[in-house]
Short mmCIF file of C-alpha atoms in Angstrom, two decimals:
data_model
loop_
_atom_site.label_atom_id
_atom_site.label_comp_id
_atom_site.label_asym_id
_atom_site.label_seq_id
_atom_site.Cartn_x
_atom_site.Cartn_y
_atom_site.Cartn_z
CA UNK A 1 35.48 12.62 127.13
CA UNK A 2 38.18 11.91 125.06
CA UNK A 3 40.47 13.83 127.17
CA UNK A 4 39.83 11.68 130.30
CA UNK A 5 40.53 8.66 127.94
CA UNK A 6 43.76 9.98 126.96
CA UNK A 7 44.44 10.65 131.06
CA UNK A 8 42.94 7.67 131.66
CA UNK A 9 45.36 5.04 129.29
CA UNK A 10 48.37 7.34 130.82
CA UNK A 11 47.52 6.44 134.02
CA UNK A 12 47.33 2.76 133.77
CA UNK A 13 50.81 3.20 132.16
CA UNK A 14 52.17 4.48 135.18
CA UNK A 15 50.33 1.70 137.73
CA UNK A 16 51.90 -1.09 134.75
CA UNK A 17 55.23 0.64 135.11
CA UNK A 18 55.51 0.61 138.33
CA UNK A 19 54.63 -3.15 138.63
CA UNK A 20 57.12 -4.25 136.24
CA UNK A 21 59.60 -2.36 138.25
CA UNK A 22 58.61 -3.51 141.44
CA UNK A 23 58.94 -7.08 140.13
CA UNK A 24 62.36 -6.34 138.69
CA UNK A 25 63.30 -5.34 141.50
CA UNK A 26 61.89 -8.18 143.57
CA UNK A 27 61.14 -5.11 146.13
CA UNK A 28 59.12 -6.07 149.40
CA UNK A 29 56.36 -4.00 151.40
CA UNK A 30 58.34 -2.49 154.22
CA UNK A 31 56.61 -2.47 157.94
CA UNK A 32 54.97 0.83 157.30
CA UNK A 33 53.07 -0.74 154.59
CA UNK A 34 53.94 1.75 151.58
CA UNK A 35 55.86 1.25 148.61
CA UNK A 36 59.85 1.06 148.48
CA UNK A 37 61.31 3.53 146.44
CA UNK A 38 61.30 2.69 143.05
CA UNK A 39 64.30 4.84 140.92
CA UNK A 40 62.72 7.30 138.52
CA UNK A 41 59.91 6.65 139.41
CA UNK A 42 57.13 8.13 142.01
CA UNK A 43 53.76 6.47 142.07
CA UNK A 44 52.42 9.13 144.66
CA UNK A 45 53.33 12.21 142.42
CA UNK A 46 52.27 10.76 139.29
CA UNK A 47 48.61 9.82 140.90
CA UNK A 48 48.37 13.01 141.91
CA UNK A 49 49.26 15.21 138.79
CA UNK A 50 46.52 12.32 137.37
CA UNK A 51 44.48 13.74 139.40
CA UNK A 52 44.48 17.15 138.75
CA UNK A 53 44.17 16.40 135.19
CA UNK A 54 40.51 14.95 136.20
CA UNK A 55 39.70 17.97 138.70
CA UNK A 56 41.02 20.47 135.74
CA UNK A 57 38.73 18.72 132.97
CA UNK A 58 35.88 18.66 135.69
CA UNK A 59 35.65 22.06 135.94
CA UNK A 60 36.09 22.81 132.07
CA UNK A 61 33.37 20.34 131.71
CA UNK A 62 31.11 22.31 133.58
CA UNK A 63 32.14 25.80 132.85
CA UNK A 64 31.63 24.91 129.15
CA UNK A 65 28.91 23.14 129.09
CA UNK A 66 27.28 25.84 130.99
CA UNK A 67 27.85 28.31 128.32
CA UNK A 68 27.05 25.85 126.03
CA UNK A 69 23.37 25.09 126.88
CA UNK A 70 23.05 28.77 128.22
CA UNK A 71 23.89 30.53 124.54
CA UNK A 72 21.83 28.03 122.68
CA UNK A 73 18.84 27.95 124.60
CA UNK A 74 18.81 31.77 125.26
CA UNK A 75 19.21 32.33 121.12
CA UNK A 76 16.69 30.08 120.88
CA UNK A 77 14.10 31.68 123.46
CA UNK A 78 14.79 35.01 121.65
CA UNK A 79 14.45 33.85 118.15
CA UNK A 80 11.35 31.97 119.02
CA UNK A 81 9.76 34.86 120.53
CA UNK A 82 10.45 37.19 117.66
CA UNK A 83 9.33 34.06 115.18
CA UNK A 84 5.59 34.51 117.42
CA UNK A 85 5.29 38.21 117.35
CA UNK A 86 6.18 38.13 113.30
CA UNK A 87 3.86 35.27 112.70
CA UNK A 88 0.65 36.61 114.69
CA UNK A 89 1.17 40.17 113.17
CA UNK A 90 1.20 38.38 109.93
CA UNK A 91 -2.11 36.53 110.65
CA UNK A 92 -3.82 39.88 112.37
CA UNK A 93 -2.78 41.40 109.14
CA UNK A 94 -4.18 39.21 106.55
CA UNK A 95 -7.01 40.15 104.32
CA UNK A 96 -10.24 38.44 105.43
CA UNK A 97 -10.62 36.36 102.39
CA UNK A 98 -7.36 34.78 103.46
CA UNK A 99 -9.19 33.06 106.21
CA UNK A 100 -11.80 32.02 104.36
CA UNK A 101 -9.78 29.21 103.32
CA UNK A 102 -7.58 29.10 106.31
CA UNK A 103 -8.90 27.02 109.56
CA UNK A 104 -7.87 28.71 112.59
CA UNK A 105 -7.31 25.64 114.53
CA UNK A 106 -4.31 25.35 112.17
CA UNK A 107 -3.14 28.73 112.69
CA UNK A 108 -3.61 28.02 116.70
CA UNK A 109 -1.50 24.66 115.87
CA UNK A 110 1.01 26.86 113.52
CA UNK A 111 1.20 29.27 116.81
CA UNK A 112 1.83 26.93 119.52
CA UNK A 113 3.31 23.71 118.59
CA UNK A 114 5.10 24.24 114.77
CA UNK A 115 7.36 27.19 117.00
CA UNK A 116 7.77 24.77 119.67
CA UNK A 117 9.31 22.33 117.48
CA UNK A 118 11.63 25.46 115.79
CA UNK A 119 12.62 25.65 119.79
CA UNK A 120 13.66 22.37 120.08
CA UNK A 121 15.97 22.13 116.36
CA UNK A 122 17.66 25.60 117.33
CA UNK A 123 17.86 25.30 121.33
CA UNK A 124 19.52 22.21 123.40
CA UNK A 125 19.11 19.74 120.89
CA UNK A 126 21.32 21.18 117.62
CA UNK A 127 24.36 21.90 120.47
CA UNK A 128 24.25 18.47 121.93
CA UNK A 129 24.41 17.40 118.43
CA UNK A 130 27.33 19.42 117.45
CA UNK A 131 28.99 18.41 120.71
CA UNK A 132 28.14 14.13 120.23
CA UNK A 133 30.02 14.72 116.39
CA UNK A 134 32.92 17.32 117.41
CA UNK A 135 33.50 14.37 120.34
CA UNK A 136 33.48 11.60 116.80
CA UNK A 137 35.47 12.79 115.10
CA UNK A 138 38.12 13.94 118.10
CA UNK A 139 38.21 10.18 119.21
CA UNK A 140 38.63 9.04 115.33
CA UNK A 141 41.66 11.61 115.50
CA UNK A 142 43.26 10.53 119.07
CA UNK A 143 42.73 6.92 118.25
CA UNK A 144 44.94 7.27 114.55
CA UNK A 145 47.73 9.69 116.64
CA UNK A 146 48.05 7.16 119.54
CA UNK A 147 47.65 3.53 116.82
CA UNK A 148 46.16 3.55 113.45
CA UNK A 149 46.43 -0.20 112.98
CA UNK A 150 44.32 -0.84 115.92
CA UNK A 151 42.49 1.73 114.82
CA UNK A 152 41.80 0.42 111.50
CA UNK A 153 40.37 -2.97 112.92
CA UNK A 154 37.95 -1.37 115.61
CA UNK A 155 36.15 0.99 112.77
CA UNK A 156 35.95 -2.45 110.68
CA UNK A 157 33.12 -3.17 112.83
CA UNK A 158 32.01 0.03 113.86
CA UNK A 159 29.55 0.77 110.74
CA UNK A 160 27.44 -2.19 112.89
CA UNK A 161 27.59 -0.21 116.38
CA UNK A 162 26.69 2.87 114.65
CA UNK A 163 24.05 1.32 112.73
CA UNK A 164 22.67 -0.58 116.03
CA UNK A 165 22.85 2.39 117.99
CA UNK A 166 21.04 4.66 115.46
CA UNK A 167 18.24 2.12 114.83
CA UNK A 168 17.54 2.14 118.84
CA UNK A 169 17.85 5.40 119.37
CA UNK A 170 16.31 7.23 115.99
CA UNK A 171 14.68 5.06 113.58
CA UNK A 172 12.30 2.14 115.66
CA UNK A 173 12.05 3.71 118.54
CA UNK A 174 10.74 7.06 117.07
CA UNK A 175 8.51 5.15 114.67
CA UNK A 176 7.02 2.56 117.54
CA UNK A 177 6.42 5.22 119.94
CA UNK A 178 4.67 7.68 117.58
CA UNK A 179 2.65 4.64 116.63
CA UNK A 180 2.10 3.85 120.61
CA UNK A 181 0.81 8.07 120.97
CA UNK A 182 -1.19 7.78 118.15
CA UNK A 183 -3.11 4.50 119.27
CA UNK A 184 -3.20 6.53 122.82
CA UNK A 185 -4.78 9.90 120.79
CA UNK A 186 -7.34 8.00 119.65
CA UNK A 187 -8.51 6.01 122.43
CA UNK A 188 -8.63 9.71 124.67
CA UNK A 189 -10.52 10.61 121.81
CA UNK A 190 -13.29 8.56 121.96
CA UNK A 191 -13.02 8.93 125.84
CA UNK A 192 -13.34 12.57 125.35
CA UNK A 193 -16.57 12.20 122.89
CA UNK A 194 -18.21 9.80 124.97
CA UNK A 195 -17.68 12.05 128.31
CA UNK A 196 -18.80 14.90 126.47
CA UNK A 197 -22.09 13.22 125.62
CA UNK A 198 -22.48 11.58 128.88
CA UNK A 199 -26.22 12.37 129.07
CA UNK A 200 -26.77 11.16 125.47
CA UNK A 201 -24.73 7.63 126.30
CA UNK A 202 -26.53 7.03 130.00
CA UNK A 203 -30.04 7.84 128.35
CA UNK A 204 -29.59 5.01 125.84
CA UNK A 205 -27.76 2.75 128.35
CA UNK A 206 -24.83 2.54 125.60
CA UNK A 207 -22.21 2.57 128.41
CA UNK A 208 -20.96 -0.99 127.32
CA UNK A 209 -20.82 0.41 123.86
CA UNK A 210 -18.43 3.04 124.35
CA UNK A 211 -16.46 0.98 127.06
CA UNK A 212 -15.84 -1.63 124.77
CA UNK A 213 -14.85 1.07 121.98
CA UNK A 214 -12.86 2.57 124.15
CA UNK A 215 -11.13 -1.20 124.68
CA UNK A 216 -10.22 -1.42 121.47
CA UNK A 217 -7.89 1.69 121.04
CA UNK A 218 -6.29 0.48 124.23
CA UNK A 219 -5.67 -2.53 122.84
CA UNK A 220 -4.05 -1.33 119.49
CA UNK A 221 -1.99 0.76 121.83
CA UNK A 222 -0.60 -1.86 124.23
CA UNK A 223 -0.03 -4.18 121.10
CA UNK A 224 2.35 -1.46 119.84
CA UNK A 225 3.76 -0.63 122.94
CA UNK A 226 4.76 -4.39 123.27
CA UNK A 227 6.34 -4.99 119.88
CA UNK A 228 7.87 -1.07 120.97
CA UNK A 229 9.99 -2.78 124.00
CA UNK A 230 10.76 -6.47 121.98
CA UNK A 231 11.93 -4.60 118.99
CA UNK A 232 13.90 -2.30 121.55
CA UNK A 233 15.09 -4.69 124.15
CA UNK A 234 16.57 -7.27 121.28
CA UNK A 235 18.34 -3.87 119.51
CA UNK A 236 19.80 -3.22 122.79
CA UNK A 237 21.07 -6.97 123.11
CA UNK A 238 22.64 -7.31 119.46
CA UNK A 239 24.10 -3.59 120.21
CA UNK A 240 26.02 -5.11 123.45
CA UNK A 241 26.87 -8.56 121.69
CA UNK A 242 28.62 -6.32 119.28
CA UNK A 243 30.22 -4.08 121.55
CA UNK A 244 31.24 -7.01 123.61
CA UNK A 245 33.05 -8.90 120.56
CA UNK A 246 34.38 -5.48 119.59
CA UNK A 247 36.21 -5.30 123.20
CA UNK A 248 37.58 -8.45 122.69
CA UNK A 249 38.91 -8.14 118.74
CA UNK A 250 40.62 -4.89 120.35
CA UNK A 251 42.48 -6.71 123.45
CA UNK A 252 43.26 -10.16 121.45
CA UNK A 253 45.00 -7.61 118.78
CA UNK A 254 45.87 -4.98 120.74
CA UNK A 255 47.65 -7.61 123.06
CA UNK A 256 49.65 -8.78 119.81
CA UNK A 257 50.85 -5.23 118.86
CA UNK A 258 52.41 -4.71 122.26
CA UNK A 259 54.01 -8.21 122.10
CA UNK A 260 54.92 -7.40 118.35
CA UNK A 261 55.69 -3.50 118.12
CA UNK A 262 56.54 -2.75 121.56
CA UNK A 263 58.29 0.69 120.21
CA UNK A 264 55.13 1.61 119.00
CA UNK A 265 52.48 -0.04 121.25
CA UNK A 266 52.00 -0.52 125.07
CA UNK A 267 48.68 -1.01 127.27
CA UNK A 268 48.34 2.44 127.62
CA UNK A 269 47.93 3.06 124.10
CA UNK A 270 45.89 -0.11 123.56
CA UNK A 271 43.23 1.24 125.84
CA UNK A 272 43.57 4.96 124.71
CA UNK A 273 42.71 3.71 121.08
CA UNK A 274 40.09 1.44 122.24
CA UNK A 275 37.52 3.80 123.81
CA UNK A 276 38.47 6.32 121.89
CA UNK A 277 37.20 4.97 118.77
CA UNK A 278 34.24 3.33 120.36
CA UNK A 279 33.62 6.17 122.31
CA UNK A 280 33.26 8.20 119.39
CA UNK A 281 30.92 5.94 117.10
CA UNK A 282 28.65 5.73 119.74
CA UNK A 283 28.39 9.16 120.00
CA UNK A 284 27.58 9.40 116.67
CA UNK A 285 24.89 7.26 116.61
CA UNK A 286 24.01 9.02 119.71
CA UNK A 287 23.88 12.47 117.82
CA UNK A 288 21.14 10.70 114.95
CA UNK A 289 18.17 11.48 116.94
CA UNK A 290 19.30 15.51 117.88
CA UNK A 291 19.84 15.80 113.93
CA UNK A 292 16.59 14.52 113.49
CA UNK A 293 14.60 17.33 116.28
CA UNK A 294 16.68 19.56 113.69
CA UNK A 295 15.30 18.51 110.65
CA UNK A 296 11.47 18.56 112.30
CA UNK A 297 12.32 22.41 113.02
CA UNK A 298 12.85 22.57 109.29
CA UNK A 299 9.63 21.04 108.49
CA UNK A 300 7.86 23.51 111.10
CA UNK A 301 9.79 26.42 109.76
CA UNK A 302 8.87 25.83 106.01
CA UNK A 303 5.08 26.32 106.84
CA UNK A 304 5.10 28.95 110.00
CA UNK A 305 7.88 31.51 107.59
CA UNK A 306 5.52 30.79 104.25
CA UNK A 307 2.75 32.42 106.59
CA UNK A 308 5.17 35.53 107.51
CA UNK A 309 6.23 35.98 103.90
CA UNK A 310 3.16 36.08 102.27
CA UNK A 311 1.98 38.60 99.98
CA UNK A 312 -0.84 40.57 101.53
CA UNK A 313 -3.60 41.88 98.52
CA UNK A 314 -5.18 44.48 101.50
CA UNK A 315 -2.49 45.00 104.07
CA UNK A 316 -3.13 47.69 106.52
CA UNK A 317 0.36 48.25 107.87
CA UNK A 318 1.85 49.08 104.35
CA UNK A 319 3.47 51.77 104.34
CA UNK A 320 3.42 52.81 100.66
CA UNK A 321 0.39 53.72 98.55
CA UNK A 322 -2.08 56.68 97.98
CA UNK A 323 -3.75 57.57 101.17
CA UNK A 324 -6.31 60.60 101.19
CA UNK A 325 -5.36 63.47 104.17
CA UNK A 326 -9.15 63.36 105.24
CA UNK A 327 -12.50 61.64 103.92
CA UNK A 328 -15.75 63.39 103.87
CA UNK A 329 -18.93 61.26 104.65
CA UNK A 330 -20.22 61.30 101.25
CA UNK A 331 -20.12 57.19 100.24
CA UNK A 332 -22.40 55.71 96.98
CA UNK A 333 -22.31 52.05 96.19
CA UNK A 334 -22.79 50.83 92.80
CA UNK A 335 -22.49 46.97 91.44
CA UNK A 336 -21.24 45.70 94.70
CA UNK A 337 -20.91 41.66 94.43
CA UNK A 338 -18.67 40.00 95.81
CA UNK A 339 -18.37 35.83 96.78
CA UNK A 340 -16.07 33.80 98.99
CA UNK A 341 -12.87 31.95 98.06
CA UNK A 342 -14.67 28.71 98.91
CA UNK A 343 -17.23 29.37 97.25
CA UNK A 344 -16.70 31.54 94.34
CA UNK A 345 -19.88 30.74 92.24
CA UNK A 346 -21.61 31.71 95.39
CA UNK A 347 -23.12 35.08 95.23
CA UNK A 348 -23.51 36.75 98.41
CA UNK A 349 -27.15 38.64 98.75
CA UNK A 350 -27.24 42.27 98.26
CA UNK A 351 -28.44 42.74 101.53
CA UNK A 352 -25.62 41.40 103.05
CA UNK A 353 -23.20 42.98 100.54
CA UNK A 354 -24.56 46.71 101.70
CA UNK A 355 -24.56 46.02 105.19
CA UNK A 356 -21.02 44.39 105.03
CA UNK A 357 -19.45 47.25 103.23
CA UNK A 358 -21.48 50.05 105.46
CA UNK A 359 -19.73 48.11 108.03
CA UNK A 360 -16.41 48.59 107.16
CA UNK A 361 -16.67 52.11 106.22
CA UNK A 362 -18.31 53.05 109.76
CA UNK A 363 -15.15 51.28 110.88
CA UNK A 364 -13.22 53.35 109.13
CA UNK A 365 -14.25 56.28 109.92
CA UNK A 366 -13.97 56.02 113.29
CA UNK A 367 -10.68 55.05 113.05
CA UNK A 368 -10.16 58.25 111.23
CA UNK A 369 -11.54 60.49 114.04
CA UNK A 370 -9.55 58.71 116.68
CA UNK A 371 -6.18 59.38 114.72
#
């Protein structure tokens, strides 16, 4: 993008150029309708090496951002998938104590949507962020080459499109529609517990009851989801007042540069400087919420690789430590006791304790006859 601006404020050059020297001139439309030859100077050829600039950076756009999205994602597919296969053998592998105190709805969650979210901070999301701040800080760069005064009085105000911008599309938007899903998780969960125990709810004629429970969560949610599009909407507004202003600080000053430096300053430039700068604080603002997908993979990460890297007390896939070459069937059991790691001052009954540990050596053996 900030290529095309720097074609872009060339181009207008050349249409200005040429009609200040068709004015000069005081040079007429001939009968064939087309422009009289203007001396060093050809309109025709310059629009059309213009134009091949815009074909050229066409195709570069999409050859690159091709292998852009195609390298991230695919890294990001294959480190996922290796992130599963290392995370369930890590659960298969766990002593059974370990889920004593582990839910396996969590592990199912840990599985399925904690990885998902690794996806989304490694795929896509962390190369669209990289790309939004390599295009910042490019436009910061072309806009001090091409006029740093101008320069200096659009990033005056820019800390208040950046700030607008991030607060639409990061901070209250995130925050008022997680609110809006929650209020919408709730209500399909009392929908869901009602349905389930439709029999129940008919046979005590309770179907106002759980209709008017079921109003309330919908109510909560369509509260939120109107202060979600106010809050939103006026953002937006304030965001295009200041963009607005911003155009017109830059053409009111940029207007007395070229009138006052015209050596160093033309209309060109004026417009190269202008979008350039703005160009590149909004895409920094528009790079908050991919950061933020990145630091949620983070989060996820922390609590799917402390599962992979924990220490296993009985760990059948180890492969050090004393292992007999065969076992003959002669077992005793003396003192066995054992209790639970949610309950520890829980003593399991000796029945159970015998039949438990017969249990596992039966398993054992035939494991031992198959190998």
């Amino acid at each position: 993008m900030p290529l095309l601006i720097v074609a872009f404020g060339e181009m207008t050059n050349s249409f200005v150029t040429m009609g200040q020297a068709i004015n000069m001139s005081s040079a007429v439309m001939n009968s064939s309708s087309t422009y009289p030859a203007i001396p060093g100077l050809d309109i025709e050829a310059e629009m059309t090496r213009f134009a091949f600039y815009y074909v050229g950076i066409g195709f570069a756009v999409m050859i690159l951002s091709t292998i852009q999205v195609w390298t991230f994602l695919t890294s990001a597919a294959r480190q996922t998938a290796r992130i599963r296969q290392k995370f369930f053998f890590a659960i298969l592998h766990q002593e059974m104590a370990w889920f004593d105190t582990s839910q396996i709805g969590t592990l199912n969650t840990r599985l399925t949507d904690d990885i998902n979210t690794i996806h989304e901070g490694i795929g896509d999301k962390f190369c669209i962020f990289v790309q939004f701040f390599a295009t910042f800080l490019t436009g910061i760069v072309i806009g001090f080459v091409y006029g740093w005064k101008l320069t200096l009085v659009i990033l005056s105000v820019s800390p208040l499109l950046l700030a607008a911008a991030a607060a639409v599309g990061s901070f209250l938007l995130a925050s008022f529609t997680t609110k809006e899903l929650s209020a919408y998780a709730r209500a399909g969960a009392v929908a869901e517990e009602i349905l389930t125990a439709i029999r129940t709810v008919v046979a005590f004629n309770g179907q106002m009851k759980a209709l008017t429970k079921y109003d309330v969560n919908l109510e909560n949610a369509r509260k939120v989801g109107v202060k979600k599009s106010i809050t939103t909407n006026t953002t937006l507004g304030f965001t295009e007042f200041i963009l607005f202003g911003t155009y017109a600080l830059a053409f009111w000053y940029g207007t007395k540069l070229t009138v006052e430096e015209k050596e160093n300053y033309d209309i060109g430039r004026v417009l190269i400087v202008l979008f350039s700068v703005l160009h590149g604080t909004f895409s920094l603002g528009q790079g908050s919420p991919h950061l933020e997908s990145v630091a949620n993979a983070r989060g996820a990460a922390y609590e799917v690789y402390k599962v992979i890297s924990k220490h296993r007390l009985i760990d059948s896939s180890a492969k050090e430590g004393y292992r007999p070459d065969k076992l003959k069937g002669e077992i005793e059991f003396k003192n066995i006791h054992f209790g639970y790691p949610s309950r520890p001052d829980v003593k399991v009954s000796d029945l159970f304790k015998c039949i438990f540990a017969v249990n596992c050596c039966c398993h054992y053996l035939c494991d031992q006859k198959e190998n």
